[in-house]
């Protein structure tokens, strides 16, 4: 079965420091990977996606993610964290079967990012 | 362009009651999904649809029904509410399943 794992429940970082939120995946075939962010009492907002091409994907709010096929990882990164980046972050993979794209998005359990001043 | 609209935003039900969570999108998206979000569990897929008239079960479909009679609407029905269905429910839609737009959620409490 296809799955996504976010090994850290919470990541703490000081404002101005670089941040990394980890994600690993398990899929059959080529992965289609996504990062979403959820602010308190809000729905999820799309940050970025990897479909094909460059392994470093740039997204919204200065975030980027690095796709690593050999390590089956898709870690979210930002060079300099802001207090306003504090939120819940979800990694997701689009399910693909032998029949093709099912349209289903499978989410990890989420990682809470806490950026302290 | 309102995006994905979910109603109601909050609801309290008694055990055994039924209700429908509404989801509508005005972006002409073919793909629509319902998720529930519980602490420490991430988002779990309940039901999804790849177009009008086509629905399928996700990871946790028991106790929920869906239908997709139009492209715009994808209601989620709770047949007989149980306390285990207390959760936050999100509807999402996508044009091509490469990126989903989420609604703001419905917070449901079953007592």
Coordinates of N, CA and C in Angstrom, one line a residue:
Chain A
X1 N 0.8 -1.2 0.0 CA 0.0 0.0 0.0 C 0.9 1.2 0.0
X2 N 0.4 2.3 -0.6 CA 1.1 3.5 -0.7 C 0.9 4.3 0.6
X3 N 2.0 4.9 1.0 CA 1.9 5.6 2.3 C 2.9 6.8 2.4
X4 N 2.7 7.6 3.4 CA 3.6 8.7 3.7 C 3.8 8.7 5.2
X5 N 5.1 9.0 5.6 CA 5.4 9.0 7.0 C 6.1 10.4 7.3
X6 N 5.6 10.9 8.4 CA 6.3 12.1 8.9 C 6.8 11.7 10.3
X7 N 8.1 11.5 10.4 CA 8.6 10.9 11.7 C 8.6 11.8 12.9
X8 N 8.4 13.1 12.7 CA 8.4 14.0 13.9 C 7.1 14.6 14.1
X9 N 6.6 14.4 15.4 CA 5.3 15.0 15.7 C 5.5 16.5 15.8
X10 N 6.6 17.0 16.3 CA 6.8 18.4 16.4 C 8.3 18.8 16.1
X11 N 8.4 19.9 15.5 CA 9.8 20.5 15.2 C 9.8 21.9 15.8
X12 N 10.9 22.1 16.6 CA 11.1 23.4 17.2 C 12.3 24.1 16.6
X13 N 12.2 25.3 16.3 CA 13.3 26.1 15.7 C 13.2 27.5 16.1
X14 N 14.3 28.2 16.2 CA 14.4 29.6 16.6 C 14.2 30.4 15.3
X15 N 13.5 31.5 15.5 CA 13.3 32.4 14.3 C 14.6 32.8 13.7
X16 N 14.7 32.8 12.4 CA 15.9 33.1 11.7 C 16.8 31.9 11.3
X17 N 16.5 30.8 12.0 CA 17.3 29.6 11.7 C 16.6 28.8 10.6
X18 N 17.4 28.0 9.9 CA 16.8 27.2 8.9 C 15.9 26.1 9.5
X19 N 14.9 25.7 8.8 CA 14.0 24.6 9.3 C 13.9 23.5 8.3
X20 N 13.7 22.3 8.8 CA 13.4 21.1 8.0 C 12.3 20.3 8.6
X21 N 11.3 20.0 7.8 CA 10.2 19.1 8.2 C 10.3 17.8 7.4
X22 N 10.5 16.7 8.0 CA 10.8 15.5 7.2 C 9.6 14.7 6.7
X23 N 9.7 14.1 5.6 CA 8.7 13.3 5.0 C 9.3 12.1 4.2
X24 N 8.9 10.9 4.4 CA 9.3 9.8 3.6 C 8.1 9.2 3.0
X25 N 8.2 8.5 1.9 CA 7.1 8.0 1.2 C 7.3 6.5 0.7
X26 N 6.3 5.8 0.4 CA 6.3 4.5 -0.1 C 5.2 4.4 -1.2
X27 N 5.7 4.3 -2.4 CA 4.7 4.3 -3.5 C 5.2 3.3 -4.6
X28 N 4.3 2.8 -5.4 CA 4.7 2.1 -6.6 C 4.7 3.0 -7.8
X29 N 5.7 3.0 -8.5 CA 5.8 3.9 -9.7 C 6.4 5.2 -9.3
X30 N 6.2 6.2 -10.1 CA 6.7 7.5 -9.9 C 5.8 8.2 -8.9
X31 N 6.4 8.9 -7.9 CA 5.6 9.6 -6.9 C 5.2 11.0 -7.3
X32 N 4.0 11.3 -6.9 CA 3.5 12.7 -7.0 C 3.3 13.2 -5.5
X33 N 4.1 14.1 -5.1 CA 4.2 14.5 -3.7 C 3.8 15.9 -3.5
X34 N 3.3 16.2 -2.3 CA 2.7 17.5 -2.0 C 3.0 17.8 -0.5
X35 N 3.1 19.2 -0.3 CA 3.1 19.7 1.1 C 1.9 20.7 1.3
X36 N 1.2 20.5 2.4 CA 0.2 21.4 2.8 C 0.5 22.0 4.1
X37 N -0.1 23.2 4.4 CA 0.0 23.8 5.7 C -1.4 24.1 6.3
X38 N -1.5 23.9 7.6 CA -2.8 24.2 8.2 C -2.5 25.1 9.4
X39 N -3.1 26.3 9.3 CA -3.1 27.2 10.5 C -4.2 26.9 11.4
X40 N -4.2 27.3 12.6 CA -5.2 27.0 13.6 C -6.6 27.4 13.1
X41 N -7.5 26.4 13.3 CA -8.9 26.6 12.9 C -9.1 27.0 11.4
X42 N -8.2 26.5 10.6 CA -8.4 26.7 9.2 C -8.3 25.4 8.4
X43 N -8.7 25.5 7.1 CA -8.5 24.4 6.2 C -7.0 24.3 5.8
X44 N -6.7 23.3 5.0 CA -5.3 23.1 4.5 C -5.1 24.0 3.3
X45 N -3.8 24.5 3.3 CA -3.4 25.4 2.1 C -2.3 24.7 1.4
X46 N -2.3 24.7 0.1 CA -1.3 24.1 -0.7 C 0.0 24.9 -0.7
X47 N 1.1 24.2 -0.4 CA 2.4 24.9 -0.4 C 3.2 24.6 -1.7
X48 N 3.4 23.3 -2.0 CA 4.2 23.0 -3.2 C 3.9 21.5 -3.6
X49 N 4.4 21.2 -4.8 CA 4.3 19.8 -5.2 C 5.5 19.4 -6.1
X50 N 5.7 18.1 -6.1 CA 6.7 17.5 -7.0 C 6.0 16.6 -7.9
X51 N 6.1 16.8 -9.2 CA 5.5 15.9 -10.2 C 6.7 15.2 -11.0
X52 N 7.6 16.0 -11.5 CA 8.7 15.6 -12.3 C 9.7 16.7 -12.4
X53 N 10.9 16.4 -12.9 CA 11.8 17.5 -13.1 C 12.8 17.7 -12.0
X54 N 13.1 19.0 -11.7 CA 14.1 19.3 -10.7 C 13.8 18.8 -9.4
X55 N 14.8 18.3 -8.7 CA 14.6 17.7 -7.4 C 14.3 18.7 -6.3
X56 N 14.7 20.0 -6.5 CA 14.4 21.0 -5.6 C 13.2 21.8 -6.1
X57 N 12.1 21.8 -5.3 CA 10.9 22.4 -5.7 C 10.6 23.7 -4.9
X58 N 10.3 24.8 -5.5 CA 10.0 26.0 -4.7 C 8.5 26.2 -4.6
X59 N 8.1 26.7 -3.5 CA 6.7 26.9 -3.3 C 6.3 28.2 -2.6
X60 N 5.2 28.3 -2.0 CA 4.7 29.5 -1.4 C 5.4 29.8 -0.1
X61 N 5.4 31.1 0.2 CA 5.9 31.7 1.5 C 7.4 31.4 1.8
X62 N 8.2 31.2 0.7 CA 9.6 30.9 0.8 C 10.0 29.5 1.1
X63 N 9.0 28.6 1.1 CA 9.3 27.2 1.4 C 9.8 26.5 0.1
X64 N 10.6 25.5 0.3 CA 11.0 24.6 -0.8 C 11.1 23.2 -0.2
X65 N 11.1 22.2 -1.2 CA 11.2 20.8 -0.8 C 12.2 20.1 -1.7
X66 N 12.9 19.2 -1.1 CA 13.9 18.4 -1.9 C 13.4 17.0 -2.0
X67 N 13.3 16.6 -3.3 CA 12.9 15.2 -3.6 C 14.2 14.4 -3.7
X68 N 14.2 13.3 -3.0 CA 15.3 12.4 -3.0 C 14.8 11.0 -3.3
X69 N 15.0 10.5 -4.5 CA 14.4 9.2 -4.9 C 15.1 8.1 -4.2
X70 N 16.4 8.1 -4.0 CA 17.2 7.0 -3.4 C 16.8 6.8 -2.0
X71 N 16.5 8.0 -1.3 CA 16.1 7.9 0.1 C 14.6 8.0 0.3
X72 N 13.9 8.0 -0.8 CA 12.4 8.1 -0.8 C 11.9 9.1 0.2
X73 N 12.5 10.3 0.1 CA 12.2 11.4 1.0 C 11.8 12.7 0.2
X74 N 11.0 13.5 0.9 CA 10.6 14.8 0.3 C 10.5 15.8 1.4
X75 N 11.6 16.2 1.9 CA 11.7 17.1 3.1 C 11.4 18.5 2.7
X76 N 10.6 19.1 3.6 CA 10.3 20.6 3.5 C 11.3 21.4 4.2
X77 N 11.7 22.5 3.5 CA 12.8 23.3 4.0 C 12.5 24.8 3.9
X78 N 13.1 25.6 4.7 CA 13.1 27.0 4.6 C 14.4 27.6 5.2
X79 N 15.0 28.5 4.5 CA 16.3 29.0 4.9 C 16.3 29.7 6.2
X80 N 15.2 30.5 6.4 CA 15.1 31.4 7.6 C 13.7 31.4 8.1
X81 N 13.5 30.7 9.3 CA 12.1 30.6 9.8 C 11.6 31.9 10.4
X82 N 10.2 32.0 10.2 CA 9.5 33.1 10.8 C 8.6 32.6 11.9
X83 N 8.3 33.4 12.9 CA 7.3 33.0 13.9 C 6.0 32.7 13.2
X84 N 5.6 33.4 12.2 CA 4.3 33.2 11.5 C 4.3 31.9 10.7
X85 N 5.4 31.2 10.6 CA 5.5 29.9 10.0 C 4.9 28.8 10.9
X86 N 4.7 29.1 12.2 CA 4.3 28.1 13.1 C 2.9 27.6 12.7
X87 N 2.8 26.3 12.5 CA 1.5 25.7 12.0 C 1.7 24.2 11.9
X88 N 0.7 23.6 11.4 CA 0.7 22.1 11.2 C 1.0 21.8 9.8
X89 N 2.0 21.0 9.5 CA 2.4 20.7 8.1 C 2.1 19.3 7.8
X90 N 1.5 19.1 6.6 CA 1.2 17.7 6.1 C 1.9 17.4 4.8
X91 N 2.5 16.3 4.7 CA 3.0 15.7 3.5 C 2.0 14.8 2.9
X92 N 1.9 14.7 1.6 CA 0.9 13.9 1.0 C 1.4 13.3 -0.3
X93 N 0.9 12.2 -0.7 CA 1.2 11.5 -2.0 C -0.1 11.2 -2.7
X94 N 0.0 11.3 -4.0 CA -1.2 11.0 -4.8 C -1.1 9.5 -5.1
X95 N -2.2 8.8 -4.9 CA -2.2 7.3 -5.1 C -2.3 7.0 -6.6
X96 N -1.4 6.1 -7.0 CA -1.4 5.6 -8.4 C -1.5 4.1 -8.4
X97 N -2.3 3.5 -9.2 CA -2.4 2.0 -9.2 C -2.1 1.6 -10.7
X98 N -2.2 0.3 -10.9 CA -1.9 -0.2 -12.3 C -2.9 0.5 -13.3
X99 N -4.1 0.8 -12.8 CA -5.1 1.4 -13.7 C -4.8 2.9 -13.9
X100 N -3.9 3.5 -13.1 CA -3.5 4.9 -13.3 C -3.9 5.7 -12.0
X101 N -4.1 6.9 -12.2 CA -4.4 7.9 -11.1 C -5.8 7.6 -10.6
X102 N -5.8 7.4 -9.2 CA -7.1 7.2 -8.6 C -7.8 8.5 -8.2
X103 N -7.0 9.6 -8.1 CA -7.5 10.8 -7.6 C -7.4 11.0 -6.1
X104 N -6.9 9.9 -5.4 CA -6.8 9.9 -4.0 C -5.5 10.5 -3.5
X105 N -5.6 11.4 -2.5 CA -4.4 12.0 -1.8 C -4.3 11.3 -0.5
X106 N -3.1 10.8 -0.2 CA -2.9 10.1 1.1 C -2.0 11.0 1.9
X107 N -2.4 11.3 3.1 CA -1.7 12.2 4.0 C -0.8 11.5 5.0
X108 N 0.2 12.2 5.4 CA 1.0 11.8 6.6 C 0.2 12.3 7.8
X109 N 0.8 12.0 9.0 CA 0.1 12.3 10.3 C 0.2 13.8 10.6
X110 N 1.1 14.5 10.0 CA 1.3 15.9 10.3 C 2.4 16.2 11.3
X111 N 3.1 17.3 11.1 CA 4.2 17.7 12.0 C 3.9 19.2 12.4
X112 N 3.8 19.4 13.7 CA 3.6 20.7 14.2 C 5.0 21.5 14.2
X113 N 5.0 22.6 13.5 CA 6.2 23.4 13.5 C 6.0 24.6 14.5
X114 N 7.0 24.7 15.4 CA 6.9 25.8 16.4 C 8.2 26.6 16.2
X115 N 8.0 27.9 15.8 CA 9.1 28.8 15.6 C 9.0 29.8 16.8
X116 N 10.1 29.8 17.5 CA 10.2 30.7 18.7 C 11.0 32.0 18.4
X117 N 10.5 33.1 19.0 CA 11.2 34.4 18.7 C 12.6 34.4 19.3
Chain B
X1 N -15.8 33.9 -7.3 CA -15.2 32.6 -7.1 C -15.1 32.2 -5.7
X2 N -15.9 31.4 -5.1 CA -15.9 31.1 -3.7 C -15.0 30.0 -3.3
X3 N -14.5 29.2 -4.3 CA -13.7 28.0 -3.9 C -14.5 26.9 -3.5
X4 N -14.1 26.3 -2.3 CA -14.8 25.1 -1.7 C -15.6 25.6 -0.5
X5 N -16.9 25.5 -0.5 CA -17.7 26.0 0.6 C -18.3 24.8 1.3
X6 N -18.1 24.8 2.7 CA -18.6 23.7 3.5 C -19.6 24.3 4.5
X7 N -20.7 23.7 4.6 CA -21.7 24.1 5.6 C -22.3 22.8 6.3
X8 N -22.6 22.9 7.7 CA -22.3 24.1 8.5 C -20.9 24.1 9.0
X9 N -20.5 25.1 9.7 CA -19.1 25.2 10.2 C -19.0 24.4 11.5
X10 N -20.1 24.4 12.3 CA -20.2 23.7 13.6 C -21.5 22.9 13.7
X11 N -21.4 21.8 14.3 CA -22.7 21.0 14.5 C -22.5 20.1 15.7
X12 N -23.6 20.1 16.5 CA -23.6 19.1 17.6 C -24.8 18.2 17.4
X13 N -24.5 16.9 17.4 CA -25.6 15.9 17.1 C -25.7 15.0 18.4
X14 N -26.9 14.4 18.5 CA -27.1 13.4 19.5 C -26.8 12.0 18.8
X15 N -26.3 11.1 19.6 CA -26.1 9.7 19.1 C -27.4 9.2 18.4
X16 N -27.2 8.7 17.2 CA -28.3 8.1 16.5 C -29.0 9.1 15.5
X17 N -28.7 10.4 15.6 CA -29.2 11.3 14.7 C -28.5 11.2 13.3
X18 N -29.2 11.7 12.3 CA -28.5 11.7 11.0 C -28.4 13.1 10.5
X19 N -27.5 13.4 9.7 CA -27.3 14.7 9.1 C -26.5 14.7 7.8
X20 N -26.5 15.7 7.1 CA -25.7 15.9 5.9 C -24.8 17.0 6.0
X21 N -23.5 16.8 5.7 CA -22.5 17.9 5.6 C -22.5 18.3 4.1
X22 N -22.6 19.6 3.9 CA -22.7 20.0 2.5 C -21.3 20.5 2.1
X23 N -21.0 20.2 0.8 CA -19.8 20.7 0.2 C -20.1 21.1 -1.3
X24 N -19.7 22.3 -1.6 CA -19.9 22.8 -3.0 C -18.7 23.6 -3.4
X25 N -18.4 23.4 -4.7 CA -17.3 24.1 -5.3 C -17.7 24.7 -6.7
X26 N -17.2 25.8 -7.0 CA -17.6 26.6 -8.2 C -16.4 26.7 -9.2
X27 N -15.5 25.7 -9.1 CA -14.3 25.8 -10.0 C -14.4 24.7 -11.1
X28 N -15.5 24.1 -11.2 CA -15.7 23.0 -12.2 C -14.7 21.9 -12.1
X29 N -14.4 21.6 -10.8 CA -13.4 20.5 -10.5 C -14.1 19.1 -10.6
X30 N -13.4 18.2 -11.2 CA -13.9 16.9 -11.3 C -13.7 16.0 -10.1
X31 N -12.5 16.2 -9.5 CA -12.1 15.4 -8.3 C -12.6 16.1 -7.0
X32 N -13.3 15.3 -6.2 CA -13.7 15.8 -4.9 C -13.5 14.7 -3.8
X33 N -13.2 15.1 -2.6 CA -12.9 14.2 -1.6 C -13.4 14.7 -0.2
X34 N -13.7 13.7 0.7 CA -14.0 14.1 2.1 C -13.0 13.4 3.0
X35 N -12.5 14.2 3.9 CA -11.5 13.7 4.9 C -12.1 14.0 6.3
X36 N -11.6 13.3 7.2 CA -11.8 13.6 8.6 C -10.4 13.8 9.3
X37 N -10.4 14.7 10.2 CA -9.1 15.0 10.9 C -9.3 14.8 12.3
X38 N -8.5 13.9 12.9 CA -8.5 13.6 14.3 C -7.0 13.8 14.8
X39 N -6.9 14.3 16.1 CA -5.6 14.5 16.7 C -4.7 13.3 16.6
X40 N -3.5 13.5 16.0 CA -2.5 12.5 15.9 C -2.7 11.5 14.8
X41 N -3.8 11.7 14.1 CA -4.2 10.7 13.0 C -4.0 11.3 11.6
X42 N -3.7 12.6 11.5 CA -3.6 13.2 10.2 C -5.0 13.3 9.6
X43 N -5.0 13.3 8.3 CA -6.3 13.3 7.5 C -6.5 12.0 6.9
X44 N -7.7 11.5 7.2 CA -8.1 10.1 6.6 C -9.2 10.3 5.6
X45 N -9.0 9.6 4.5 CA -10.0 9.8 3.4 C -11.2 8.9 3.7
X46 N -12.4 9.6 3.6 CA -13.7 8.9 3.9 C -14.3 8.4 2.5
X47 N -14.5 9.3 1.6 CA -15.1 8.9 0.3 C -14.5 9.9 -0.7
X48 N -14.5 9.5 -1.9 CA -14.0 10.4 -3.0 C -14.7 10.2 -4.3
X49 N -14.6 11.2 -5.2 CA -15.3 11.1 -6.4 C -14.4 11.6 -7.6
X50 N -14.4 11.0 -8.7 CA -13.6 11.5 -9.8 C -14.5 12.1 -10.9
X51 N -15.8 12.3 -10.6 CA -16.7 13.0 -11.5 C -18.1 12.7 -11.1
X52 N -19.0 13.5 -11.7 CA -20.4 13.3 -11.4 C -20.9 11.9 -11.7
X53 N -21.6 11.3 -10.7 CA -22.1 10.0 -10.8 C -21.1 8.9 -10.4
X54 N -19.9 9.3 -10.1 CA -18.8 8.3 -9.7 C -18.3 8.6 -8.3
X55 N -18.5 7.6 -7.4 CA -17.9 7.7 -6.1 C -17.2 6.4 -5.7
X56 N -16.4 6.5 -4.7 CA -15.7 5.3 -4.2 C -15.3 5.6 -2.8
X57 N -15.0 4.4 -2.1 CA -14.7 4.5 -0.7 C -13.2 4.8 -0.5
X58 N -13.0 5.5 0.6 CA -11.6 5.8 1.0 C -11.2 4.8 2.2
X59 N -10.4 5.3 3.0 CA -9.9 4.5 4.2 C -10.9 4.2 5.3
X60 N -11.8 5.2 5.6 CA -12.7 5.0 6.7 C -14.1 5.4 6.3
X61 N -14.7 4.5 5.4 CA -16.0 4.9 4.9 C -17.2 4.5 5.8
X62 N -17.0 3.6 6.7 CA -18.2 3.1 7.5 C -18.9 4.1 8.3
X63 N -20.2 4.1 8.1 CA -21.1 5.1 8.8 C -21.3 6.4 8.0
X64 N -20.8 6.4 6.8 CA -20.9 7.6 5.9 C -21.4 7.2 4.5
X65 N -22.2 8.0 3.9 CA -22.6 7.8 2.5 C -22.4 9.1 1.7
X66 N -22.1 9.0 0.4 CA -22.0 10.1 -0.4 C -22.7 9.9 -1.7
X67 N -23.0 11.0 -2.4 CA -23.5 10.9 -3.8 C -22.9 12.1 -4.5
X68 N -22.9 12.0 -5.9 CA -22.3 13.1 -6.7 C -23.2 13.2 -7.9
X69 N -24.3 13.9 -7.7 CA -25.3 14.1 -8.8 C -24.9 15.2 -9.7
X70 N -24.1 16.2 -9.2 CA -23.6 17.3 -10.1 C -22.1 17.4 -9.9
X71 N -21.5 18.1 -10.8 CA -20.1 18.4 -10.6 C -19.8 19.3 -9.4
X72 N -20.7 20.2 -9.1 CA -20.5 21.2 -8.0 C -20.6 20.6 -6.6
X73 N -21.5 19.7 -6.4 CA -21.9 19.3 -5.0 C -21.5 17.9 -4.7
X74 N -21.0 17.7 -3.4 CA -20.6 16.4 -3.0 C -20.9 16.3 -1.5
X75 N -22.2 16.0 -1.1 CA -22.6 16.0 0.3 C -22.2 14.7 0.9
X76 N -21.9 14.8 2.2 CA -21.5 13.6 3.0 C -22.6 13.4 4.1
X77 N -23.2 12.2 4.1 CA -24.3 11.9 5.0 C -23.8 11.0 6.1
X78 N -24.2 11.4 7.3 CA -24.0 10.5 8.5 C -25.3 9.8 8.7
X79 N -25.3 8.5 8.7 CA -26.6 7.8 8.7 C -27.1 7.7 10.1
X80 N -26.3 7.4 11.1 CA -26.7 7.3 12.5 C -25.5 7.6 13.3
X81 N -25.4 8.9 13.7 CA -24.2 9.4 14.3 C -23.8 8.7 15.6
X82 N -22.5 8.5 15.7 CA -21.9 7.9 16.9 C -20.8 8.8 17.4
X83 N -20.5 8.7 18.7 CA -19.4 9.5 19.3 C -18.1 9.4 18.6
X84 N -17.8 8.3 18.0 CA -16.6 8.0 17.3 C -16.5 8.9 16.0
X85 N -17.6 9.5 15.6 CA -17.6 10.3 14.5 C -17.4 11.8 14.8
X86 N -17.1 12.1 16.1 CA -16.7 13.4 16.5 C -15.4 13.7 15.9
X87 N -15.3 14.8 15.1 CA -14.1 15.1 14.3 C -14.3 16.4 13.6
X88 N -13.2 16.8 12.9 CA -13.3 17.9 11.9 C -13.3 17.3 10.5
X89 N -14.3 17.7 9.7 CA -14.4 17.2 8.4 C -14.1 18.2 7.4
X90 N -13.2 17.8 6.4 CA -12.8 18.6 5.3 C -13.2 18.1 4.0
X91 N -13.7 19.0 3.2 CA -14.0 18.6 1.8 C -12.9 19.3 0.9
X92 N -12.5 18.6 -0.2 CA -11.5 19.2 -1.0 C -11.9 18.9 -2.5
X93 N -11.4 19.7 -3.4 CA -11.6 19.5 -4.8 C -10.4 19.8 -5.6
X94 N -10.3 19.2 -6.8 CA -9.2 19.4 -7.7 C -9.6 19.3 -9.1
X95 N -8.9 20.1 -10.0 CA -9.2 20.0 -11.4 C -8.6 18.7 -12.0
X96 N -7.3 18.4 -11.5 CA -6.6 17.3 -12.1 C -6.0 16.4 -11.1
X97 N -6.3 16.5 -9.9 CA -5.8 15.8 -8.7 C -4.3 16.1 -8.5
X98 N -3.7 17.1 -9.1 CA -2.3 17.5 -8.8 C -2.3 18.4 -7.7
X99 N -3.4 19.1 -7.4 CA -3.4 20.0 -6.2 C -4.8 20.2 -5.8
X100 N -5.1 19.9 -4.6 CA -6.5 20.1 -4.0 C -6.7 21.4 -3.3
X101 N -7.9 21.9 -3.4 CA -8.3 23.1 -2.7 C -9.2 22.6 -1.6
X102 N -9.0 23.0 -0.4 CA -9.7 22.6 0.8 C -10.7 23.6 1.2
X103 N -11.9 23.1 1.7 CA -12.8 24.0 2.4 C -12.3 24.3 3.8
X104 N -13.0 25.1 4.5 CA -12.6 25.5 5.9 C -13.0 24.6 7.0
X105 N -13.8 23.5 6.6 CA -14.0 22.5 7.6 C -15.4 22.6 8.3
X106 N -15.8 21.5 8.8 CA -17.0 21.4 9.7 C -16.6 20.6 10.9
X107 N -16.8 21.3 12.1 CA -16.4 20.7 13.3 C -17.7 20.0 13.9
X108 N -17.7 18.7 14.0 CA -18.8 17.9 14.4 C -18.6 17.3 15.8
X109 N -19.5 17.5 16.7 CA -19.5 16.8 18.0 C -20.7 15.9 18.1
X110 N -20.5 14.7 18.5 CA -21.6 13.8 18.7 C -21.7 13.4 20.2
X111 N -22.8 13.7 20.8 CA -22.9 13.5 22.3 C -23.8 12.3 22.6

